[in-house]
Amino acid sequence: MYSVLPNAVILAKEYVAKVLKPGGKAIDATTGNGHDTLFMAGLVGDTGRVYAFDIQQVALDKTLARLQEAGADKQVELIRAGHELMAQYVTGPVDAVMFNLGYLPGGDHRIITRPKTTLDAVRAGLDLLKAGGLMTLVVYWGHPGGEEEAQAVDEFASVLPQEEFAVARLSFLNRRQAPPYVIIIEKSR
Ligand SMILES: C[S@@+](CC[C@H](N)C(=O)[O-])C[C@H]1O[C@@H](n2cnc3c(N)ncnc32)[C@H](O)[C@@H]1O
């Protein structure tokens, strides 16, 4: 319906595409059904690397099938672990880190990202980011637990030191039904 301001997920991808190039390195912190993983696998190509985390095997299985179908599985490492542990699996620096919070669409809605582990993962991801790299977080606040997480993420992001990070939040002011918004964090060069 809208081509310039469609939704938070597409806006996040547009920003990531500005920094993630062939041969690059990226983290999908919330793999889910694998849409962002496939998107980043396409950007880095077969000389790059995407590390994709999820705590649910069903998410990783769906993502593997999606990647294989597109012939983009070689450059992706699927990791069944909490994103808060990403520093144990990934050696930086990385060009981009994507988060898509909340529950797995089509899956168990009780398994959601949580404020503490999300913030631990955001901190770890910011450490791994290279200078000039980008983190995006698509934040959902309409489900039980969502508002609490959104508040925690907003509070954390809004006090990041401006000499080190530029932080923006794009939200849809006139959209009904708790529209997700996107937070974009750029690490200074
Ligand atoms: C909104 S979905 C992600 C959607 C995904 N980006 C896509 O393109 O389909 C959120 C995912 O985060 C996962 N998740 C929840 N807690 C997690 C954690 N601590 N570490 C990693 N993934 C987690 C859930 O299992 C779920 O699959």
PDB file of N, CA and C and ligand atoms in Angstrom, residues 28-36 53-56 59 81-84 100-105 111-113 117 140, ligand 1:
ATOM      1  N   ASP A  28      22.011 -12.492  12.539  1.00  0.00           N
ATOM      2  CA  ASP A  28      20.569 -12.442  12.724  1.00  0.00           C
ATOM      3  C   ASP A  28      20.324 -12.962  14.141  1.00  0.00           C
ATOM      4  N   ALA A  29      19.978 -12.061  15.054  1.00  0.00           N
ATOM      5  CA  ALA A  29      19.865 -12.423  16.465  1.00  0.00           C
ATOM      6  C   ALA A  29      18.567 -13.165  16.773  1.00  0.00           C
ATOM      7  N   THR A  30      17.604 -13.064  15.880  1.00  0.00           N
ATOM      8  CA  THR A  30      16.301 -13.717  16.091  1.00  0.00           C
ATOM      9  C   THR A  30      15.858 -14.321  14.751  1.00  0.00           C
ATOM     10  N   THR A  31      16.327 -15.495  14.457  1.00  0.00           N
ATOM     11  CA  THR A  31      16.164 -16.070  13.118  1.00  0.00           C
ATOM     12  C   THR A  31      14.702 -16.292  12.734  1.00  0.00           C
ATOM     13  N   GLY A  32      13.920 -16.864  13.638  1.00  0.00           N
ATOM     14  CA  GLY A  32      12.498 -17.083  13.349  1.00  0.00           C
ATOM     15  C   GLY A  32      12.296 -17.876  12.073  1.00  0.00           C
ATOM     16  N   ASN A  33      11.456 -17.362  11.194  1.00  0.00           N
ATOM     17  CA  ASN A  33      11.185 -18.071   9.942  1.00  0.00           C
ATOM     18  C   ASN A  33      12.234 -17.809   8.863  1.00  0.00           C
ATOM     19  N   GLY A  34      13.244 -17.021   9.200  1.00  0.00           N
ATOM     20  CA  GLY A  34      14.406 -16.913   8.319  1.00  0.00           C
ATOM     21  C   GLY A  34      14.352 -15.836   7.251  1.00  0.00           C
ATOM     22  N   HIS A  35      13.372 -14.950   7.319  1.00  0.00           N
ATOM     23  CA  HIS A  35      13.289 -13.921   6.271  1.00  0.00           C
ATOM     24  C   HIS A  35      14.487 -12.967   6.311  1.00  0.00           C
ATOM     25  N   ASP A  36      14.838 -12.527   7.508  1.00  0.00           N
ATOM     26  CA  ASP A  36      15.984 -11.614   7.608  1.00  0.00           C
ATOM     27  C   ASP A  36      17.295 -12.352   7.315  1.00  0.00           C
ATOM     28  N   PHE A  53      20.869 -16.905  15.004  1.00  0.00           N
ATOM     29  CA  PHE A  53      20.565 -17.494  16.320  1.00  0.00           C
ATOM     30  C   PHE A  53      19.066 -17.659  16.517  1.00  0.00           C
ATOM     31  N   ASP A  54      18.694 -18.781  17.110  1.00  0.00           N
ATOM     32  CA  ASP A  54      17.333 -18.927  17.637  1.00  0.00           C
ATOM     33  C   ASP A  54      17.368 -20.030  18.690  1.00  0.00           C
ATOM     34  N   ILE A  55      16.442 -19.940  19.660  1.00  0.00           N
ATOM     35  CA  ILE A  55      16.377 -20.961  20.702  1.00  0.00           C
ATOM     36  C   ILE A  55      15.443 -22.100  20.305  1.00  0.00           C
ATOM     37  N   GLN A  56      14.700 -21.917  19.196  1.00  0.00           N
ATOM     38  CA  GLN A  56      13.738 -22.953  18.789  1.00  0.00           C
ATOM     39  C   GLN A  56      14.245 -23.705  17.551  1.00  0.00           C
ATOM     40  N   ALA A  59      12.382 -23.120  14.275  1.00  0.00           N
ATOM     41  CA  ALA A  59      12.747 -21.903  13.539  1.00  0.00           C
ATOM     42  C   ALA A  59      13.974 -22.172  12.662  1.00  0.00           C
ATOM     43  N   ALA A  81      21.022 -21.350  20.012  1.00  0.00           N
ATOM     44  CA  ALA A  81      21.474 -20.786  21.299  1.00  0.00           C
ATOM     45  C   ALA A  81      20.815 -19.436  21.475  1.00  0.00           C
ATOM     46  N   GLY A  82      20.744 -18.998  22.709  1.00  0.00           N
ATOM     47  CA  GLY A  82      20.206 -17.672  22.989  1.00  0.00           C
ATOM     48  C   GLY A  82      21.134 -16.600  22.435  1.00  0.00           C
ATOM     49  N   HIS A  83      20.534 -15.552  21.888  1.00  0.00           N
ATOM     50  CA  HIS A  83      21.364 -14.485  21.302  1.00  0.00           C
ATOM     51  C   HIS A  83      22.252 -13.797  22.338  1.00  0.00           C
ATOM     52  N   GLU A  84      21.879 -13.907  23.611  1.00  0.00           N
ATOM     53  CA  GLU A  84      22.701 -13.285  24.664  1.00  0.00           C
ATOM     54  C   GLU A  84      24.085 -13.939  24.743  1.00  0.00           C
ATOM     55  N   ASN A 100      14.593  -9.023  15.546  1.00  0.00           N
ATOM     56  CA  ASN A 100      13.163  -8.914  15.268  1.00  0.00           C
ATOM     57  C   ASN A 100      12.499  -9.551  16.484  1.00  0.00           C
ATOM     58  N   LEU A 101      12.083  -8.708  17.420  1.00  0.00           N
ATOM     59  CA  LEU A 101      11.682  -9.194  18.748  1.00  0.00           C
ATOM     60  C   LEU A 101      10.277  -9.814  18.732  1.00  0.00           C
ATOM     61  N   GLY A 102       9.901 -10.379  19.897  1.00  0.00           N
ATOM     62  CA  GLY A 102       8.551 -10.937  20.007  1.00  0.00           C
ATOM     63  C   GLY A 102       8.534 -12.446  19.854  1.00  0.00           C
ATOM     64  N   TYR A 103       7.455 -12.951  19.285  1.00  0.00           N
ATOM     65  CA  TYR A 103       7.287 -14.410  19.143  1.00  0.00           C
ATOM     66  C   TYR A 103       7.401 -14.828  17.676  1.00  0.00           C
ATOM     67  N   LEU A 104       7.591 -16.129  17.505  1.00  0.00           N
ATOM     68  CA  LEU A 104       7.728 -16.694  16.154  1.00  0.00           C
ATOM     69  C   LEU A 104       6.366 -16.684  15.459  1.00  0.00           C
ATOM     70  N   PRO A 105       6.218 -15.967  14.359  1.00  0.00           N
ATOM     71  CA  PRO A 105       4.935 -15.981  13.661  1.00  0.00           C
ATOM     72  C   PRO A 105       4.591 -17.415  13.224  1.00  0.00           C
ATOM     73  N   ILE A 111       6.572 -18.307  23.626  1.00  0.00           N
ATOM     74  CA  ILE A 111       8.039 -18.191  23.573  1.00  0.00           C
ATOM     75  C   ILE A 111       8.373 -16.852  22.942  1.00  0.00           C
ATOM     76  N   ILE A 112       8.747 -15.907  23.802  1.00  0.00           N
ATOM     77  CA  ILE A 112       9.009 -14.542  23.331  1.00  0.00           C
ATOM     78  C   ILE A 112      10.413 -14.105  23.756  1.00  0.00           C
ATOM     79  N   THR A 113      10.901 -13.099  23.069  1.00  0.00           N
ATOM     80  CA  THR A 113      12.154 -12.487  23.524  1.00  0.00           C
ATOM     81  C   THR A 113      11.848 -11.735  24.823  1.00  0.00           C
ATOM     82  N   THR A 117      17.489 -10.832  28.498  1.00  0.00           N
ATOM     83  CA  THR A 117      18.331 -11.483  27.490  1.00  0.00           C
ATOM     84  C   THR A 117      18.455 -10.611  26.241  1.00  0.00           C
ATOM     85  N   TYR A 140       8.101  -5.097  18.875  1.00  0.00           N
ATOM     86  CA  TYR A 140       6.647  -5.336  18.931  1.00  0.00           C
ATOM     87  C   TYR A 140       6.199  -5.105  20.370  1.00  0.00           C
TER      88      TYR A 140
HETATM   89  C1  LIG B   1       9.639 -12.288  15.734  1.00  0.00           C
HETATM   90  S1  LIG B   1      10.490 -13.814  15.643  1.00  0.00           S
HETATM   91  C2  LIG B   1      11.727 -13.475  14.431  1.00  0.00           C
HETATM   92  C3  LIG B   1      11.200 -13.404  13.013  1.00  0.00           C
HETATM   93  C4  LIG B   1      12.278 -13.535  11.978  1.00  0.00           C
HETATM   94  N1  LIG B   1      13.188 -12.418  11.942  1.00  0.00           N
HETATM   95  C5  LIG B   1      11.726 -13.812  10.586  1.00  0.00           C
HETATM   96  O1  LIG B   1      12.212 -13.215   9.619  1.00  0.00           O
HETATM   97  O2  LIG B   1      10.855 -14.659  10.471  1.00  0.00           O
HETATM   98  C6  LIG B   1      11.392 -13.875  17.157  1.00  0.00           C
HETATM   99  C7  LIG B   1      12.259 -15.112  17.325  1.00  0.00           C
HETATM  100  O3  LIG B   1      13.125 -14.900  18.435  1.00  0.00           O
HETATM  101  C8  LIG B   1      13.381 -16.143  19.007  1.00  0.00           C
HETATM  102  N2  LIG B   1      13.956 -15.978  20.353  1.00  0.00           N
HETATM  103  C9  LIG B   1      13.329 -15.778  21.534  1.00  0.00           C
HETATM  104  N3  LIG B   1      14.228 -15.650  22.524  1.00  0.00           N
HETATM  105  C10 LIG B   1      15.452 -15.779  21.954  1.00  0.00           C
HETATM  106  C11 LIG B   1      16.792 -15.752  22.442  1.00  0.00           C
HETATM  107  N4  LIG B   1      17.063 -15.557  23.738  1.00  0.00           N
HETATM  108  N5  LIG B   1      17.792 -15.914  21.558  1.00  0.00           N
HETATM  109  C12 LIG B   1      17.547 -16.120  20.250  1.00  0.00           C
HETATM  110  N6  LIG B   1      16.322 -16.155  19.711  1.00  0.00           N
HETATM  111  C13 LIG B   1      15.282 -15.985  20.564  1.00  0.00           C
HETATM  112  C14 LIG B   1      12.047 -16.852  18.980  1.00  0.00           C
HETATM  113  O4  LIG B   1      12.218 -18.248  19.091  1.00  0.00           O
HETATM  114  C15 LIG B   1      11.496 -16.397  17.620  1.00  0.00           C
HETATM  115  O5  LIG B   1      11.736 -17.343  16.625  1.00  0.00           O
END
